[in-house]
Amino acid sequence: MAHSLAAGNTAPKKADPRMFENFEVQQARIDLAACFRMASNLGMEEGICNHFSAVVPGIDDYFLVNPFGLAFEEIRASDLIICDFEGNVVQGDRAPEITAYYIHARVHKNLPRARVAFHTHMPYATSLAMVEGQPLQWAGQTSLKFYGRTAVDEFNGLALDAQEGDRIAAAIGDADVVFMRNHGVMVVGKTIAQAWNDLYYLERACEVQVLAESTGRKLVPVHPKVAAATYAQMRAGGDESAVQHLESVKRRLQKTDPDFSS
């Protein structure tokens, strides 16, 4: 299903490589690689078709993304490529997957707040994107983390041009999570830790909803006022939980997949 961006777009554009050689960029590479590995460990990827990206810290015209052809479980920090918004690979020797470029470049360009964008076909969230009605119901505590933060994008085929990427970015709007109907999901955020935290808990919320609905009994929704208040309680601690969650992921990987950071 996946294929790379046209070879003509992989010729390096003029960019001083030294601007990517600093602690912040290397840390972003390591954090992003950790997310790929843990997503693989948790069954949240699909072959070589899914992609995570992050705007290069301090350099808004470029973004890190996984190259075409690597499974999440293979990806190391050094494997990630850097692209500009015109499809040029400015660091790395591989091309991005074509839909990774057309979706992620346009989301980052059109939504400056979306510093990070994670797109997967993870099974439980994707299954809810395939059924009638609103995908996520406000019936479980974990789901309330996303109260008022979701959108739905109607399926329009593969994202093989900039117009399709622009359409997806417009569908996201002010949301942080978009259920891509008949397709998958995308989570956007300010930081890698924030996006990872949302991606993980989104799949958990969707998993318990699918399990509950499989009983054939009706869900018991949380009253909107309580849902809104619970969401506010969850946000009261800021991003500390997300930061610590990602740190725990890296500690776990150091024991099982230590090459992720290389």
mmCIF file of C-alpha atoms in Angstrom:
data_model
loop_
_atom_site.group_PDB
_atom_site.id
_atom_site.type_symbol
_atom_site.label_atom_id
_atom_site.label_comp_id
_atom_site.label_asym_id
_atom_site.label_seq_id
_atom_site.Cartn_x
_atom_site.Cartn_y
_atom_site.Cartn_z
ATOM 1 C CA MET A 1 0.000 0.000 0.000
ATOM 2 C CA ALA A 2 2.826 2.409 0.824
ATOM 3 C CA HIS A 3 5.359 3.891 -1.552
ATOM 4 C CA SER A 4 7.985 6.584 -1.351
ATOM 5 C CA LEU A 5 7.851 10.186 -2.485
ATOM 6 C CA ALA A 6 9.169 10.674 -6.030
ATOM 7 C CA ALA A 7 12.932 10.255 -6.242
ATOM 8 C CA GLY A 8 13.285 13.755 -7.653
ATOM 9 C CA ASN A 9 12.317 15.166 -4.277
ATOM 10 C CA THR A 10 15.117 13.439 -2.376
ATOM 11 C CA ALA A 11 18.005 15.509 -3.735
ATOM 12 C CA PRO A 12 19.301 17.499 -0.764
ATOM 13 C CA LYS A 13 18.321 21.158 -0.749
ATOM 14 C CA LYS A 14 20.992 23.595 0.301
ATOM 15 C CA ALA A 15 20.964 23.589 4.088
ATOM 16 C CA ASP A 16 23.831 23.977 6.472
ATOM 17 C CA PRO A 17 23.965 20.589 8.263
ATOM 18 C CA ARG A 18 25.425 22.263 11.325
ATOM 19 C CA MET A 19 22.063 23.818 12.156
ATOM 20 C CA PHE A 20 20.721 20.315 12.876
ATOM 21 C CA GLU A 21 23.666 19.308 15.047
ATOM 22 C CA ASN A 22 22.695 20.382 18.539
ATOM 23 C CA PHE A 23 21.366 18.872 21.741
ATOM 24 C CA GLU A 24 17.723 19.817 21.119
ATOM 25 C CA VAL A 25 17.576 18.164 17.702
ATOM 26 C CA GLN A 26 19.359 15.039 18.921
ATOM 27 C CA GLN A 27 16.996 14.789 21.885
ATOM 28 C CA ALA A 28 14.015 15.111 19.545
ATOM 29 C CA ARG A 29 15.439 12.283 17.448
ATOM 30 C CA ILE A 30 15.814 10.059 20.520
ATOM 31 C CA ASP A 31 12.354 10.894 21.872
ATOM 32 C CA LEU A 32 10.732 10.266 18.492
ATOM 33 C CA ALA A 33 12.589 6.981 18.037
ATOM 34 C CA ALA A 34 11.408 5.876 21.479
ATOM 35 C CA CYS A 35 7.808 6.529 20.434
ATOM 36 C CA PHE A 36 8.228 4.439 17.292
ATOM 37 C CA ARG A 37 9.662 1.513 19.239
ATOM 38 C CA MET A 38 7.055 1.551 21.987
ATOM 39 C CA ALA A 39 4.232 1.956 19.467
ATOM 40 C CA SER A 40 5.544 -1.180 17.782
ATOM 41 C CA ASN A 41 5.792 -3.040 21.087
ATOM 42 C CA LEU A 42 2.155 -2.179 21.808
ATOM 43 C CA GLY A 43 0.841 -3.171 18.370
ATOM 44 C CA MET A 44 -0.041 0.383 17.390
ATOM 45 C CA GLU A 45 1.606 0.387 13.948
ATOM 46 C CA GLU A 46 0.702 -1.193 10.610
ATOM 47 C CA GLY A 47 3.586 -2.518 8.539
ATOM 48 C CA ILE A 48 5.576 0.373 7.084
ATOM 49 C CA CYS A 49 2.533 2.562 6.441
ATOM 50 C CA ASN A 50 2.284 4.769 9.548
ATOM 51 C CA HIS A 51 4.304 7.854 10.399
ATOM 52 C CA PHE A 52 5.313 10.183 13.226
ATOM 53 C CA SER A 53 6.765 13.629 12.651
ATOM 54 C CA ALA A 54 8.017 16.605 14.630
ATOM 55 C CA VAL A 55 9.037 20.096 13.578
ATOM 56 C CA VAL A 56 12.791 20.480 14.095
ATOM 57 C CA PRO A 57 13.313 22.305 17.415
ATOM 58 C CA GLY A 58 14.107 25.945 16.795
ATOM 59 C CA ILE A 59 13.880 25.599 12.995
ATOM 60 C CA ASP A 60 10.278 25.912 11.882
ATOM 61 C CA ASP A 61 10.812 25.221 8.164
ATOM 62 C CA TYR A 62 11.850 21.570 8.582
ATOM 63 C CA PHE A 63 10.460 18.427 10.177
ATOM 64 C CA LEU A 64 11.725 15.046 11.313
ATOM 65 C CA VAL A 65 9.881 11.995 9.981
ATOM 66 C CA ASN A 66 10.461 8.281 9.518
ATOM 67 C CA PRO A 67 11.815 7.229 6.100
ATOM 68 C CA PHE A 68 9.930 4.955 3.751
ATOM 69 C CA GLY A 69 10.544 1.226 4.141
ATOM 70 C CA LEU A 70 11.366 0.890 7.837
ATOM 71 C CA ALA A 71 9.036 -0.765 10.329
ATOM 72 C CA PHE A 72 8.576 1.031 13.628
ATOM 73 C CA GLU A 73 10.522 -1.685 15.463
ATOM 74 C CA GLU A 74 13.598 -0.994 13.299
ATOM 75 C CA ILE A 75 13.781 2.761 13.664
ATOM 76 C CA ARG A 76 16.727 4.357 15.443
ATOM 77 C CA ALA A 77 17.255 8.035 16.158
ATOM 78 C CA SER A 78 19.822 8.225 13.362
ATOM 79 C CA ASP A 79 17.391 6.742 10.810
ATOM 80 C CA LEU A 80 15.011 9.701 10.980
ATOM 81 C CA ILE A 81 15.191 12.071 8.041
ATOM 82 C CA ILE A 82 14.681 15.830 7.906
ATOM 83 C CA CYS A 83 12.478 17.303 5.163
ATOM 84 C CA ASP A 84 11.369 20.773 4.214
ATOM 85 C CA PHE A 85 7.765 21.614 3.372
ATOM 86 C CA GLU A 86 8.446 21.312 -0.361
ATOM 87 C CA GLY A 87 9.340 17.631 -0.140
ATOM 88 C CA ASN A 88 13.130 17.970 -0.220
ATOM 89 C CA VAL A 89 15.123 15.662 2.038
ATOM 90 C CA VAL A 90 17.779 17.921 3.561
ATOM 91 C CA GLN A 91 19.279 15.364 5.929
ATOM 92 C CA GLY A 92 19.208 11.603 5.421
ATOM 93 C CA ASP A 93 19.629 9.273 2.472
ATOM 94 C CA ARG A 94 16.085 7.924 2.133
ATOM 95 C CA ALA A 95 12.777 9.404 0.999
ATOM 96 C CA PRO A 96 9.646 9.718 3.134
ATOM 97 C CA GLU A 97 6.565 7.651 2.372
ATOM 98 C CA ILE A 98 4.443 9.715 -0.022
ATOM 99 C CA THR A 99 1.386 10.098 2.203
ATOM 100 C CA ALA A 100 3.650 10.894 5.161
ATOM 101 C CA TYR A 101 4.924 13.880 3.238
ATOM 102 C CA TYR A 102 1.602 15.134 1.911
ATOM 103 C CA ILE A 103 -0.188 14.760 5.248
ATOM 104 C CA HIS A 104 2.504 15.795 7.708
ATOM 105 C CA ALA A 105 4.085 18.643 5.738
ATOM 106 C CA ARG A 106 0.712 20.287 5.225
ATOM 107 C CA VAL A 107 -0.452 19.747 8.809
ATOM 108 C CA HIS A 108 2.735 21.293 10.185
ATOM 109 C CA LYS A 109 2.639 24.165 7.696
ATOM 110 C CA ASN A 110 -1.059 24.980 8.050
ATOM 111 C CA LEU A 111 -1.328 24.409 11.815
ATOM 112 C CA PRO A 112 1.741 25.975 13.472
ATOM 113 C CA ARG A 113 0.534 24.760 16.891
ATOM 114 C CA ALA A 114 0.913 21.176 15.593
ATOM 115 C CA ARG A 115 4.623 20.852 16.323
ATOM 116 C CA VAL A 116 4.211 17.077 16.465
ATOM 117 C CA ALA A 117 1.899 14.812 14.439
ATOM 118 C CA PHE A 118 1.445 11.077 15.023
ATOM 119 C CA HIS A 119 -0.590 9.087 12.485
ATOM 120 C CA THR A 120 -1.414 5.413 12.989
ATOM 121 C CA HIS A 121 -3.882 2.724 12.010
ATOM 122 C CA MET A 122 -3.887 1.398 15.579
ATOM 123 C CA PRO A 123 -6.663 -1.182 15.782
ATOM 124 C CA TYR A 124 -9.104 0.002 18.425
ATOM 125 C CA ALA A 125 -9.120 3.679 17.456
ATOM 126 C CA THR A 126 -9.298 2.757 13.780
ATOM 127 C CA SER A 127 -12.196 0.382 14.393
ATOM 128 C CA LEU A 128 -14.179 3.232 15.954
ATOM 129 C CA ALA A 129 -13.386 5.397 12.914
ATOM 130 C CA MET A 130 -15.204 2.790 10.817
ATOM 131 C CA VAL A 131 -18.595 2.805 12.557
ATOM 132 C CA GLU A 132 -21.566 5.150 12.458
ATOM 133 C CA GLY A 133 -21.782 8.147 14.756
ATOM 134 C CA GLN A 134 -19.148 9.861 16.827
ATOM 135 C CA PRO A 135 -16.209 7.471 17.294
ATOM 136 C CA LEU A 136 -15.291 8.144 20.925
ATOM 137 C CA GLN A 137 -18.056 8.149 23.522
ATOM 138 C CA TRP A 138 -17.755 9.931 26.879
ATOM 139 C CA ALA A 139 -18.463 6.822 28.918
ATOM 140 C CA GLY A 140 -15.103 5.958 30.457
ATOM 141 C CA GLN A 141 -12.752 8.007 32.606
ATOM 142 C CA THR A 142 -9.861 7.660 30.158
ATOM 143 C CA SER A 143 -12.011 8.928 27.293
ATOM 144 C CA LEU A 144 -12.614 12.163 29.205
ATOM 145 C CA LYS A 145 -8.978 13.097 28.638
ATOM 146 C CA PHE A 146 -10.130 13.912 25.106
ATOM 147 C CA TYR A 147 -13.376 15.675 25.951
ATOM 148 C CA GLY A 148 -13.871 18.538 23.494
ATOM 149 C CA ARG A 149 -10.599 17.734 21.711
ATOM 150 C CA THR A 150 -11.656 15.440 18.851
ATOM 151 C CA ALA A 151 -12.683 15.909 15.222
ATOM 152 C CA VAL A 152 -13.738 13.589 12.407
ATOM 153 C CA ASP A 153 -12.300 13.688 8.886
ATOM 154 C CA GLU A 154 -14.355 12.015 6.156
ATOM 155 C CA PHE A 155 -12.457 9.562 3.958
ATOM 156 C CA ASN A 156 -11.348 10.864 0.557
ATOM 157 C CA GLY A 157 -8.848 8.261 -0.624
ATOM 158 C CA LEU A 158 -5.073 8.338 -0.276
ATOM 159 C CA ALA A 159 -3.277 11.618 0.456
ATOM 160 C CA LEU A 160 -1.238 11.853 -2.737
ATOM 161 C CA ASP A 161 -1.157 15.617 -3.206
ATOM 162 C CA ALA A 162 -0.913 18.837 -1.213
ATOM 163 C CA GLN A 163 -4.630 19.570 -1.601
ATOM 164 C CA GLU A 164 -5.499 16.404 0.289
ATOM 165 C CA GLY A 165 -3.033 17.324 3.026
ATOM 166 C CA ASP A 166 -4.599 20.783 3.240
ATOM 167 C CA ARG A 167 -8.069 19.232 3.511
ATOM 168 C CA ILE A 168 -6.959 17.002 6.399
ATOM 169 C CA ALA A 169 -5.339 19.964 8.170
ATOM 170 C CA ALA A 170 -8.586 21.929 7.814
ATOM 171 C CA ALA A 171 -10.563 18.985 9.234
ATOM 172 C CA ILE A 172 -8.320 18.956 12.323
ATOM 173 C CA GLY A 173 -9.057 22.625 12.992
ATOM 174 C CA ASP A 174 -8.743 23.302 16.717
ATOM 175 C CA ALA A 175 -8.795 19.614 17.680
ATOM 176 C CA ASP A 176 -5.874 17.583 18.993
ATOM 177 C CA VAL A 177 -7.215 14.215 17.817
ATOM 178 C CA VAL A 178 -8.762 13.519 14.434
ATOM 179 C CA PHE A 179 -10.520 10.257 13.656
ATOM 180 C CA MET A 180 -9.861 9.739 9.960
ATOM 181 C CA ARG A 181 -13.025 7.961 8.856
ATOM 182 C CA ASN A 182 -12.391 4.519 7.278
ATOM 183 C CA HIS A 183 -8.666 5.104 7.728
ATOM 184 C CA GLY A 184 -7.040 5.674 11.123
ATOM 185 C CA VAL A 185 -6.264 8.486 13.541
ATOM 186 C CA MET A 186 -3.905 11.414 13.933
ATOM 187 C CA VAL A 187 -2.826 13.105 17.151
ATOM 188 C CA VAL A 188 -1.183 16.530 17.094
ATOM 189 C CA GLY A 189 0.548 18.307 19.946
ATOM 190 C CA LYS A 190 3.097 20.860 21.076
ATOM 191 C CA THR A 191 5.687 18.309 22.186
ATOM 192 C CA ILE A 192 6.656 14.727 21.462
ATOM 193 C CA ALA A 193 5.820 13.757 25.035
ATOM 194 C CA GLN A 194 2.355 15.289 24.766
ATOM 195 C CA ALA A 195 1.608 13.562 21.449
ATOM 196 C CA TRP A 196 2.830 10.211 22.734
ATOM 197 C CA ASN A 197 0.760 10.488 25.904
ATOM 198 C CA ASP A 198 -2.364 11.291 23.901
ATOM 199 C CA LEU A 199 -1.749 8.523 21.369
ATOM 200 C CA TYR A 200 -1.285 5.911 24.095
ATOM 201 C CA TYR A 201 -4.347 6.900 26.122
ATOM 202 C CA LEU A 202 -6.478 7.330 23.018
ATOM 203 C CA GLU A 203 -5.935 3.705 22.068
ATOM 204 C CA ARG A 204 -6.638 2.597 25.640
ATOM 205 C CA ALA A 205 -9.869 4.614 25.728
ATOM 206 C CA CYS A 206 -10.945 3.140 22.408
ATOM 207 C CA GLU A 207 -10.023 -0.380 23.524
ATOM 208 C CA VAL A 208 -12.238 -0.295 26.611
ATOM 209 C CA GLN A 209 -15.079 1.242 24.603
ATOM 210 C CA VAL A 210 -14.896 -1.553 22.030
ATOM 211 C CA LEU A 211 -14.876 -4.122 24.829
ATOM 212 C CA ALA A 212 -17.854 -2.481 26.534
ATOM 213 C CA GLU A 213 -19.828 -2.240 23.314
ATOM 214 C CA SER A 214 -19.060 -5.876 22.496
ATOM 215 C CA THR A 215 -21.227 -6.913 25.461
ATOM 216 C CA GLY A 216 -24.270 -5.691 23.529
ATOM 217 C CA ARG A 217 -25.331 -3.501 26.440
ATOM 218 C CA LYS A 218 -25.752 0.267 26.136
ATOM 219 C CA LEU A 219 -22.956 2.531 27.300
ATOM 220 C CA VAL A 220 -23.650 4.773 30.291
ATOM 221 C CA PRO A 221 -22.426 8.245 29.289
ATOM 222 C CA VAL A 222 -20.921 10.682 31.760
ATOM 223 C CA HIS A 223 -23.017 13.813 32.212
ATOM 224 C CA PRO A 224 -21.536 16.683 30.143
ATOM 225 C CA LYS A 225 -20.945 18.890 33.211
ATOM 226 C CA VAL A 226 -19.097 16.100 34.989
ATOM 227 C CA ALA A 227 -17.175 15.254 31.812
ATOM 228 C CA ALA A 228 -16.032 18.860 31.412
ATOM 229 C CA ALA A 229 -15.072 19.121 35.087
ATOM 230 C CA THR A 230 -13.136 15.855 34.946
ATOM 231 C CA TYR A 231 -11.263 17.020 31.858
ATOM 232 C CA ALA A 232 -10.319 20.225 33.701
ATOM 233 C CA GLN A 233 -9.039 18.145 36.622
ATOM 234 C CA MET A 234 -6.911 16.090 34.250
ATOM 235 C CA ARG A 235 -5.397 19.223 32.720
ATOM 236 C CA ALA A 236 -4.629 20.830 36.081
ATOM 237 C CA GLY A 237 -1.249 19.141 36.301
ATOM 238 C CA GLY A 238 -0.060 20.481 32.963
ATOM 239 C CA ASP A 239 2.263 18.305 30.900
ATOM 240 C CA GLU A 240 4.217 16.730 33.763
ATOM 241 C CA SER A 241 2.436 13.390 33.420
ATOM 242 C CA ALA A 242 3.191 13.295 29.683
ATOM 243 C CA VAL A 243 6.851 14.120 30.280
ATOM 244 C CA GLN A 244 7.207 11.403 32.891
ATOM 245 C CA HIS A 245 5.343 8.920 30.706
ATOM 246 C CA LEU A 246 7.842 9.376 27.875
ATOM 247 C CA GLU A 247 10.758 9.132 30.307
ATOM 248 C CA SER A 248 9.371 5.802 31.523
ATOM 249 C CA VAL A 249 9.148 4.599 27.919
ATOM 250 C CA LYS A 250 12.823 5.389 27.358
ATOM 251 C CA ARG A 251 13.848 3.613 30.563
ATOM 252 C CA ARG A 252 11.930 0.514 29.511
ATOM 253 C CA LEU A 253 13.477 0.573 26.052
ATOM 254 C CA GLN A 254 16.987 0.882 27.473
ATOM 255 C CA LYS A 255 16.404 -2.609 28.917
ATOM 256 C CA THR A 256 14.817 -4.219 25.856
ATOM 257 C CA ASP A 257 15.699 -2.143 22.735
ATOM 258 C CA PRO A 258 18.723 -0.033 23.678
ATOM 259 C CA ASP A 259 19.709 0.680 20.066
ATOM 260 C CA PHE A 260 16.686 2.989 19.620
ATOM 261 C CA SER A 261 18.769 5.980 20.678
ATOM 262 C CA SER A 262 21.711 5.294 18.383
#
